Tab-separated table of C-alpha atoms and ligand atoms in Angstrom:
chain	number	residue	atom	x	y	z
C	1340	UNK	CA	-5.973	5.914	-28.400
C	1341	UNK	CA	-3.605	3.351	-26.827
C	1342	UNK	CA	-5.029	0.639	-24.681
C	1343	UNK	CA	-3.433	-2.122	-22.893
C	1344	UNK	CA	-5.242	-5.274	-23.882
C	1345	UNK	CA	-5.073	-8.724	-22.237
C	1346	UNK	CA	-5.645	-11.000	-25.257
C	1347	UNK	CA	-5.665	-14.298	-23.460
C	1348	UNK	CA	-3.940	-15.327	-20.183
C	1349	UNK	CA	-0.304	-14.638	-20.372
C	1350	UNK	CA	-0.563	-12.228	-23.360
C	1351	UNK	CA	-0.596	-8.343	-22.831
C	1352	UNK	CA	-0.232	-6.003	-25.833
C	1353	UNK	CA	-0.588	-2.259	-26.353
C	1354	UNK	CA	-3.111	-1.677	-29.222
C	1355	UNK	CA	-4.694	1.335	-30.921
C	1356	UNK	CA	-8.361	1.491	-30.234
C	1357	UNK	CA	-10.930	4.143	-31.173
C	1358	UNK	CA	-11.618	6.775	-28.339
C	1359	UNK	CA	-14.966	5.542	-26.899
C	1360	UNK	CA	-18.189	7.327	-27.916
C	1361	UNK	CA	-19.468	9.300	-24.950
C	1362	UNK	CA	-22.891	7.739	-23.943
C	1363	UNK	CA	-25.547	10.352	-23.694
C	1364	UNK	CA	-25.549	10.243	-19.855
C	1365	UNK	CA	-21.798	9.440	-19.489
C	1366	UNK	CA	-18.753	11.447	-18.848
C	1367	UNK	CA	-15.856	10.907	-21.127
C	1368	UNK	CA	-12.732	10.759	-19.046
C	1369	UNK	CA	-9.002	11.166	-19.828
C	1370	UNK	CA	-7.318	8.508	-17.721
C	1371	UNK	CA	-4.117	9.801	-15.927
C	1372	UNK	CA	-3.391	7.151	-13.438
C	1373	UNK	CA	-4.338	3.426	-12.994
C	1374	UNK	CA	-3.557	1.508	-9.891
C	1375	UNK	CA	-2.676	-2.183	-10.368
C	1376	UNK	CA	-4.063	-4.711	-8.147
C	1377	UNK	CA	-4.487	-8.423	-7.576
C	1378	UNK	CA	-7.545	-8.607	-9.648
C	1379	UNK	CA	-5.414	-7.488	-12.767
C	1380	UNK	CA	-2.846	-10.040	-12.057
C	1381	UNK	CA	-5.587	-12.822	-11.893
C	1382	UNK	CA	-6.859	-11.679	-15.225
C	1383	UNK	CA	-3.273	-11.887	-16.706
C	1384	UNK	CA	-2.662	-15.328	-15.139
C	1385	UNK	CA	-6.031	-16.606	-16.247
C	1386	UNK	CA	-7.300	-17.253	-12.757
C	1387	UNK	CA	-10.246	-14.664	-12.740
C	1388	UNK	CA	-13.243	-17.011	-13.248
C	1389	UNK	CA	-15.755	-14.624	-14.655
C	1390	UNK	CA	-13.986	-13.039	-17.451
C	1391	UNK	CA	-13.971	-13.253	-21.284
C	1392	UNK	CA	-10.905	-12.158	-23.247
C	1393	UNK	CA	-9.750	-9.919	-24.749
C	1394	UNK	CA	-10.252	-7.470	-21.890
C	1395	UNK	CA	-8.978	-3.841	-21.146
C	1396	UNK	CA	-8.122	-4.188	-17.339
C	1397	UNK	CA	-7.928	-1.267	-14.975
C	1398	UNK	CA	-10.480	-0.291	-12.317
C	1399	UNK	CA	-8.429	1.877	-10.002
C	1400	UNK	CA	-8.615	5.211	-11.874
C	1401	UNK	CA	-7.452	8.697	-11.310
C	1402	UNK	CA	-9.035	10.698	-14.307
C	1403	UNK	CA	-9.750	14.192	-15.729
C	1404	UNK	CA	-12.930	15.108	-17.360
C	1405	UNK	CA	-12.636	15.357	-21.084
C	1406	UNK	CA	-16.196	15.969	-21.986
C	1407	UNK	CA	-19.455	15.982	-19.801
C	1408	UNK	CA	-23.144	16.295	-20.722
C	1409	UNK	CA	-24.319	19.755	-20.843
C	1410	UNK	CA	-25.520	20.977	-17.280
C	1411	UNK	CA	-23.725	18.370	-15.401
C	1412	UNK	CA	-21.805	19.223	-12.269
C	1413	UNK	CA	-18.515	18.403	-14.252
C	1414	UNK	CA	-16.426	20.644	-16.375
C	1415	UNK	CA	-13.433	19.807	-18.681
C	1416	UNK	CA	-10.332	19.094	-16.583
C	1417	UNK	CA	-11.902	18.315	-13.275
C	1418	UNK	CA	-10.040	15.582	-11.305
C	1419	UNK	CA	-12.509	12.718	-10.759
C	1420	UNK	CA	-12.713	9.342	-9.164
C	1421	UNK	CA	-14.483	6.566	-10.920
C	1422	UNK	CA	-16.607	4.008	-8.914
C	1423	UNK	CA	-15.904	0.870	-10.873
C	1424	UNK	CA	-18.720	-1.161	-9.493
C	1425	UNK	CA	-21.566	-0.571	-11.679
C	1426	UNK	CA	-24.540	-1.455	-9.666
C	1427	UNK	CA	-28.041	-1.955	-11.185
C	1428	UNK	CA	-29.995	0.390	-8.752
C	1429	UNK	CA	-33.059	-1.989	-8.955
C	1430	UNK	CA	-32.101	-5.341	-7.164
C	1431	UNK	CA	-32.750	-5.989	-3.679
C	1432	UNK	CA	-29.229	-5.299	-2.454
C	1433	UNK	CA	-29.209	-1.948	-4.283
C	1434	UNK	CA	-32.571	-1.185	-2.586
C	1435	UNK	CA	-31.022	-1.617	0.859
C	1436	UNK	CA	-27.993	0.636	-0.090
C	1437	UNK	CA	-25.758	-2.297	-0.363
C	1438	UNK	CA	-24.707	-1.431	-4.091
C	1439	UNK	CA	-21.296	-3.116	-3.409
C	1440	UNK	CA	-23.107	-6.542	-3.639
C	1441	UNK	CA	-25.608	-5.744	-6.272
C	1442	UNK	CA	-26.996	-9.099	-7.759
C	1443	UNK	CA	-26.199	-7.788	-11.222
C	1444	UNK	CA	-22.974	-6.037	-10.549
C	1445	UNK	CA	-20.559	-5.287	-13.337
C	1446	UNK	CA	-17.075	-4.234	-12.633
C	1447	UNK	CA	-15.083	-2.021	-15.030
C	1448	UNK	CA	-11.896	-3.900	-16.065
C	1449	UNK	CA	-13.370	-7.258	-15.246
C	1450	UNK	CA	-16.889	-7.603	-16.566
C	1451	UNK	CA	-16.486	-4.642	-18.962
C	1452	UNK	CA	-13.471	-2.897	-20.619
C	1453	UNK	CA	-11.643	-0.829	-17.947
C	1454	UNK	CA	-9.481	2.146	-17.678
C	1455	UNK	CA	-5.978	0.909	-18.783
C	1456	UNK	CA	-6.201	3.215	-21.853
C	1457	UNK	CA	-6.205	6.835	-22.596
C	1458	UNK	CA	-9.927	7.354	-22.451
C	1459	UNK	CA	-13.017	5.732	-20.843
C	1460	UNK	CA	-16.555	6.671	-20.940
C	1461	UNK	CA	-18.373	6.219	-17.609
C	1462	UNK	CA	-22.096	6.675	-16.573
C	1463	UNK	CA	-22.434	9.911	-14.505
C	1464	UNK	CA	-23.574	8.476	-11.306
C	1465	UNK	CA	-20.321	6.532	-11.151
C	1466	UNK	CA	-18.060	9.508	-11.514
C	1467	UNK	CA	-17.217	11.528	-8.312
C	1468	UNK	CA	-15.342	14.800	-8.007
C	1469	UNK	CA	-12.021	14.300	-6.037
C	1470	UNK	CA	-11.152	18.055	-5.157
C	1471	UNK	CA	-8.078	18.367	-3.156
C	1472	UNK	CA	-6.626	15.071	-4.193
C	1473	UNK	CA	-3.823	14.413	-6.363
C	1474	UNK	CA	-4.119	12.033	-9.240
C	1475	UNK	CA	-2.003	9.464	-7.591
C	1476	UNK	CA	-4.242	9.606	-4.481
C	1477	UNK	CA	-7.371	9.335	-6.375
C	1478	UNK	CA	-6.039	6.150	-8.166
C	1479	UNK	CA	-5.638	4.764	-4.456
C	1480	UNK	CA	-8.961	5.443	-3.404
C	1481	UNK	CA	-10.489	2.329	-4.700
C	1482	UNK	CA	-8.393	-0.243	-2.846
C	1483	UNK	CA	-8.462	1.829	0.260
C	1484	UNK	CA	-12.161	1.915	0.094
C	1485	UNK	CA	-12.423	-1.915	0.245
C	1486	UNK	CA	-10.391	-1.836	3.532
C	1487	UNK	CA	-12.567	0.966	4.921
C	1488	UNK	CA	-15.613	-1.095	3.914
C	1489	UNK	CA	-14.404	-4.157	5.636
C	1490	UNK	CA	-13.644	-2.162	8.753
C	1491	UNK	CA	-17.198	-1.026	8.778
C	1492	UNK	CA	-18.612	-4.516	8.366
C	1493	UNK	CA	-17.560	-5.431	11.920
C	1494	UNK	CA	-18.185	-3.349	14.960
C	1495	UNK	CA	-14.852	-2.185	16.044
C	1496	UNK	CA	-14.684	-0.315	19.363
C	1497	UNK	CA	-12.007	1.826	20.609
C	1498	UNK	CA	-9.379	-0.443	22.502
C	1499	UNK	CA	-10.529	-3.674	20.591
C	1500	UNK	CA	-7.757	-6.176	19.658
C	1501	UNK	CA	-7.896	-6.576	15.971
C	1502	UNK	CA	-6.007	-8.901	13.845
C	1503	UNK	CA	-5.417	-8.402	10.109
C	1504	UNK	CA	-4.093	-11.667	8.345
C	1505	UNK	CA	-2.466	-10.821	5.072
C	1506	UNK	CA	-0.400	-7.650	4.607
C	1507	UNK	CA	-1.065	-7.040	0.973
C	1508	UNK	CA	-2.757	-3.809	-0.268
C	1509	UNK	CA	-6.153	-4.889	1.116
C	1510	UNK	CA	-4.835	-5.980	4.364
C	1511	UNK	CA	-2.846	-2.600	4.703
C	1512	UNK	CA	-6.063	-0.828	3.866
C	1513	UNK	CA	-8.005	-2.626	6.758
C	1514	UNK	CA	-5.107	-1.880	8.962
C	1515	UNK	CA	-5.219	1.766	8.388
C	1516	UNK	CA	-9.067	2.103	8.811
C	1517	UNK	CA	-9.153	-0.144	11.885
C	1518	UNK	CA	-6.343	1.977	13.409
C	1519	UNK	CA	-8.623	5.184	12.710
C	1520	UNK	CA	-10.942	3.503	15.015
C	1521	UNK	CA	-8.355	3.327	17.824
C	1522	UNK	CA	-8.118	-0.493	17.916
C	1523	UNK	CA	-4.895	-2.319	18.767
C	1524	UNK	CA	-3.976	-3.800	15.460
C	1525	UNK	CA	-1.783	-6.889	14.880
C	1526	UNK	CA	-0.671	-7.719	11.415
C	1527	UNK	CA	0.169	-11.375	10.450
C	1528	UNK	CA	1.980	-12.373	7.252
C	1529	UNK	CA	4.332	-14.922	5.928
C	1530	UNK	CA	6.323	-12.430	4.078
C	1531	UNK	CA	8.962	-10.327	6.120
C	1532	UNK	CA	9.219	-7.638	3.388
C	1533	UNK	CA	5.622	-6.918	3.490
C	1534	UNK	CA	5.592	-6.681	7.345
C	1535	UNK	CA	8.569	-4.338	6.823
C	1536	UNK	CA	6.462	-1.879	4.797
C	1537	UNK	CA	3.619	-2.174	7.499
C	1538	UNK	CA	6.284	-1.458	10.112
C	1539	UNK	CA	7.137	1.807	8.314
C	1540	UNK	CA	3.479	2.811	8.117
C	1541	UNK	CA	3.517	2.939	12.047
C	1542	UNK	CA	-0.154	2.035	12.520
C	1543	UNK	CA	0.172	-1.520	13.661
C	1544	UNK	CA	1.031	-2.331	17.334
C	1545	UNK	CA	2.465	-5.733	16.529
C	1546	UNK	CA	3.746	-7.648	13.616
C	1547	UNK	CA	3.674	-11.426	13.456
C	1548	UNK	CA	5.374	-13.696	10.886
C	1549	UNK	CA	3.649	-16.915	10.040
C	1550	UNK	CA	5.709	-19.717	11.511
C	1551	UNK	CA	5.474	-22.639	14.248
C	1552	UNK	CA	5.330	-19.864	16.956
C	1553	UNK	CA	2.399	-17.867	15.382
C	1554	UNK	CA	-0.451	-19.198	17.653
C	1555	UNK	CA	1.711	-18.782	20.791
C	1556	UNK	CA	2.578	-15.240	19.826
C	1557	UNK	CA	-1.030	-14.350	19.112
C	1558	UNK	CA	-2.098	-15.717	22.391
C	1559	UNK	CA	0.836	-13.722	24.311
C	1560	UNK	CA	-0.339	-10.514	22.631
C	1561	UNK	CA	-3.936	-10.940	23.648
C	1562	UNK	CA	-3.416	-12.376	27.068
C	1563	UNK	CA	-4.693	-15.734	25.862
C	1564	UNK	CA	-8.026	-14.165	24.828
C	1565	UNK	CA	-7.454	-13.905	21.020
C	1566	UNK	CA	-8.906	-11.087	18.943
C	1567	UNK	CA	-12.189	-9.196	18.959
C	1568	UNK	CA	-12.016	-8.938	15.264
C	1569	UNK	CA	-10.068	-11.029	12.801
C	1570	UNK	CA	-9.952	-9.913	9.218
C	1571	UNK	CA	-8.684	-12.331	6.517
C	1572	UNK	CA	-7.005	-10.685	3.574
C	1573	UNK	CA	-4.936	-13.577	2.306
C	1574	UNK	CA	-6.722	-15.177	-0.631
C	1575	UNK	CA	-5.652	-18.358	0.788
C	1576	UNK	CA	-7.992	-21.017	1.892
C	1577	UNK	CA	-5.899	-22.625	4.565
C	1578	UNK	CA	-5.226	-19.229	6.100
C	1579	UNK	CA	-8.960	-18.668	5.982
C	1580	UNK	CA	-9.711	-21.790	7.849
C	1581	UNK	CA	-6.876	-21.206	10.389
C	1582	UNK	CA	-8.322	-17.752	11.014
C	1583	UNK	CA	-11.213	-19.047	12.815
C	1584	UNK	CA	-9.047	-20.157	15.535
C	1585	UNK	CA	-7.800	-16.554	16.191
C	1586	UNK	CA	-11.120	-15.238	17.060
C	1587	UNK	CA	-11.941	-14.485	20.586
C	1588	UNK	CA	-15.122	-15.505	22.441
C	1589	UNK	CA	-17.881	-13.185	21.209
C	1590	UNK	CA	-15.607	-11.862	18.471
C	1591	UNK	CA	-16.064	-11.504	14.656
C	1592	UNK	CA	-14.336	-12.881	11.690
C	1593	UNK	CA	-14.540	-10.806	8.348
C	1594	UNK	CA	-13.461	-12.695	5.228
C	1595	UNK	CA	-12.374	-9.880	2.798
C	1596	UNK	CA	-10.407	-11.976	0.276
C	1597	UNK	CA	-12.110	-14.540	-1.880
C	1598	UNK	CA	-11.107	-17.926	-2.912
C	1599	UNK	CA	-12.563	-20.136	-5.546
C	1600	UNK	CA	-13.022	-22.950	-3.013
C	1601	UNK	CA	-15.133	-24.140	-0.164
C	1602	UNK	CA	-14.144	-22.926	3.249
C	1603	UNK	CA	-14.791	-25.350	6.361
C	1604	UNK	CA	-14.623	-24.899	10.144
C	1605	UNK	CA	-15.144	-26.724	13.285
C	1606	UNK	CA	-18.728	-26.046	14.370
C	1607	UNK	CA	-18.238	-26.686	18.236
C	1608	UNK	CA	-15.434	-24.110	18.173
C	1609	UNK	CA	-17.558	-21.684	16.143
C	1610	UNK	CA	-20.586	-22.122	18.655
C	1611	UNK	CA	-18.477	-22.070	21.677
C	1612	UNK	CA	-17.268	-18.510	20.757
C	1613	UNK	CA	-20.582	-17.438	19.164
C	1614	UNK	CA	-18.474	-16.092	16.439
C	1615	UNK	CA	-20.028	-13.536	14.083
C	1616	UNK	CA	-19.088	-14.375	10.608
C	1617	UNK	CA	-19.140	-11.667	7.860
C	1618	UNK	CA	-18.282	-11.495	4.193
C	1619	UNK	CA	-16.996	-8.140	2.872
C	1620	UNK	CA	-17.241	-7.299	-0.720
C	1621	UNK	CA	-16.037	-4.240	-2.585
C	1622	UNK	CA	-17.072	-0.854	-1.243
C	1623	UNK	CA	-20.043	1.617	-1.511
C	1624	UNK	CA	-20.012	5.457	-2.368
C	1625	UNK	CA	-20.132	6.123	1.365
C	1626	UNK	CA	-16.818	4.304	1.821
C	1627	UNK	CA	-15.252	6.212	-0.915
C	1628	UNK	CA	-16.324	9.613	0.678
C	1629	UNK	CA	-14.939	8.358	3.989
C	1630	UNK	CA	-11.628	7.421	2.244
C	1631	UNK	CA	-11.437	10.749	0.316
C	1632	UNK	CA	-12.118	12.708	3.671
C	1633	UNK	CA	-9.371	10.736	5.352
C	1634	UNK	CA	-6.707	11.373	2.709
C	1635	UNK	CA	-7.638	15.124	2.448
C	1636	UNK	CA	-7.566	15.699	6.272
C	1637	UNK	CA	-4.150	13.695	6.270
C	1638	UNK	CA	-5.377	10.974	8.524
C	1639	UNK	CA	-4.244	8.559	5.710
C	1640	UNK	CA	-1.041	9.041	4.143
C	1641	UNK	CA	-0.877	7.451	0.729
C	1642	UNK	CA	2.955	8.150	-0.098
C	1643	UNK	CA	4.405	5.088	1.379
C	1644	UNK	CA	1.780	2.743	-0.251
C	1645	UNK	CA	2.882	3.503	-3.916
C	1646	UNK	CA	6.195	1.432	-4.335
C	1647	UNK	CA	6.289	1.204	-8.063
C	1648	UNK	CA	5.296	3.118	-11.167
C	1649	UNK	CA	5.541	3.053	-15.079
C	1650	UNK	CA	4.200	4.636	-18.084
C	1651	UNK	CA	1.113	3.084	-20.077
C	1652	UNK	CA	3.344	1.795	-22.877
C	1653	UNK	CA	5.719	-0.345	-20.729
C	1654	UNK	CA	2.776	-2.272	-18.904
C	1655	UNK	CA	3.125	-5.342	-21.197
C	1656	UNK	CA	6.792	-5.768	-19.771
C	1657	UNK	CA	6.532	-4.445	-16.316
C	1658	UNK	CA	3.337	-6.269	-15.409
C	1659	UNK	CA	5.300	-9.727	-15.370
C	1660	UNK	CA	8.016	-8.107	-13.102
C	1661	UNK	CA	5.374	-6.647	-10.626
C	1662	UNK	CA	3.743	-10.003	-10.550
C	1663	UNK	CA	6.836	-11.530	-8.900
C	1664	UNK	CA	6.776	-11.440	-5.077
C	1665	UNK	CA	10.437	-10.577	-5.025
C	1666	UNK	CA	9.697	-7.255	-6.807
C	1667	UNK	CA	8.044	-6.229	-3.390
C	1668	UNK	CA	5.095	-4.312	-5.028
C	1669	UNK	CA	2.639	-2.931	-2.580
C	1670	UNK	CA	0.709	-0.557	-4.984
C	1671	UNK	CA	1.914	-0.029	-8.437
C	1672	UNK	CA	0.664	2.971	-10.461
C	1673	UNK	CA	0.525	3.241	-14.158
C	1674	UNK	CA	0.827	6.753	-15.657
C	1675	UNK	CA	-1.031	7.565	-18.821
M	505	LIG	ZN1	-8.334	-3.413	-7.199
M	506	LIG	ZN1	-28.377	-3.982	-7.851
């Protein structure tokens, strides 16, 4: 089979690899769609810290069942979603149902070879039927689930003022799920093209560009109260630190993006507000189910999110295009 291999930072090739042996309790899947995300770009750049090369990337998968164990719920041709976070099921976090932050978590396409290939073998508990969703939609469930999970971490009440900082795919996912909770959502980003796409989605009440006027605009939007819940989806440590200042008294701050750095804040300001500070990592199967239901019922429309696509064989060239901000990629999908 063909697979896209990242040999070392900066080097992507198409290679022939044997079709994986199906493990006894695994489902062998024919990969049909692969969403590309920031993680993949970090792998290509060499800025993903816990990774050994060569690696087959790809964790946002829309697949069809090729071969399932006898007596399983799957039959050949079924469209399925793959949960890329392989949790251990035995640690303290897993025992609490917090499989998204399992202490022994392995992520497909990061710690283990992923699905930017024609086939992948995945343990049954991490394969989910996705009846009623198109393959494109299935490949967008994972990144939407990260937003859905973040929106669940904080308590969002109808009418709350919510600020999403960073209008990349994860920020957009947070926006969509915060809006489903009937919050008044403001989106802040430095890039006008990204805010343009957010505007077309029609779910944000206000859009704010990062400049000298930002703080004044945010105060005006909230009648000088600032926001009940602020989500950081920037991947930028200075933005993460600045976000503390946008949280209202008694508000919450949810750090969704991860930076390889220390984050500091003013303790007197933090205490004055009695800020609730939360990390949000990955997603659980409950989040995935919620996302699939929202897509199926039409409450989330995925069409506008997919801005670019290409066949598997062209990934080594298009990936470097997609990594340039001026290409304006929100979600790129590889067809296989
Ligand atoms: Zn992703
Ligand atoms: Zn675990």
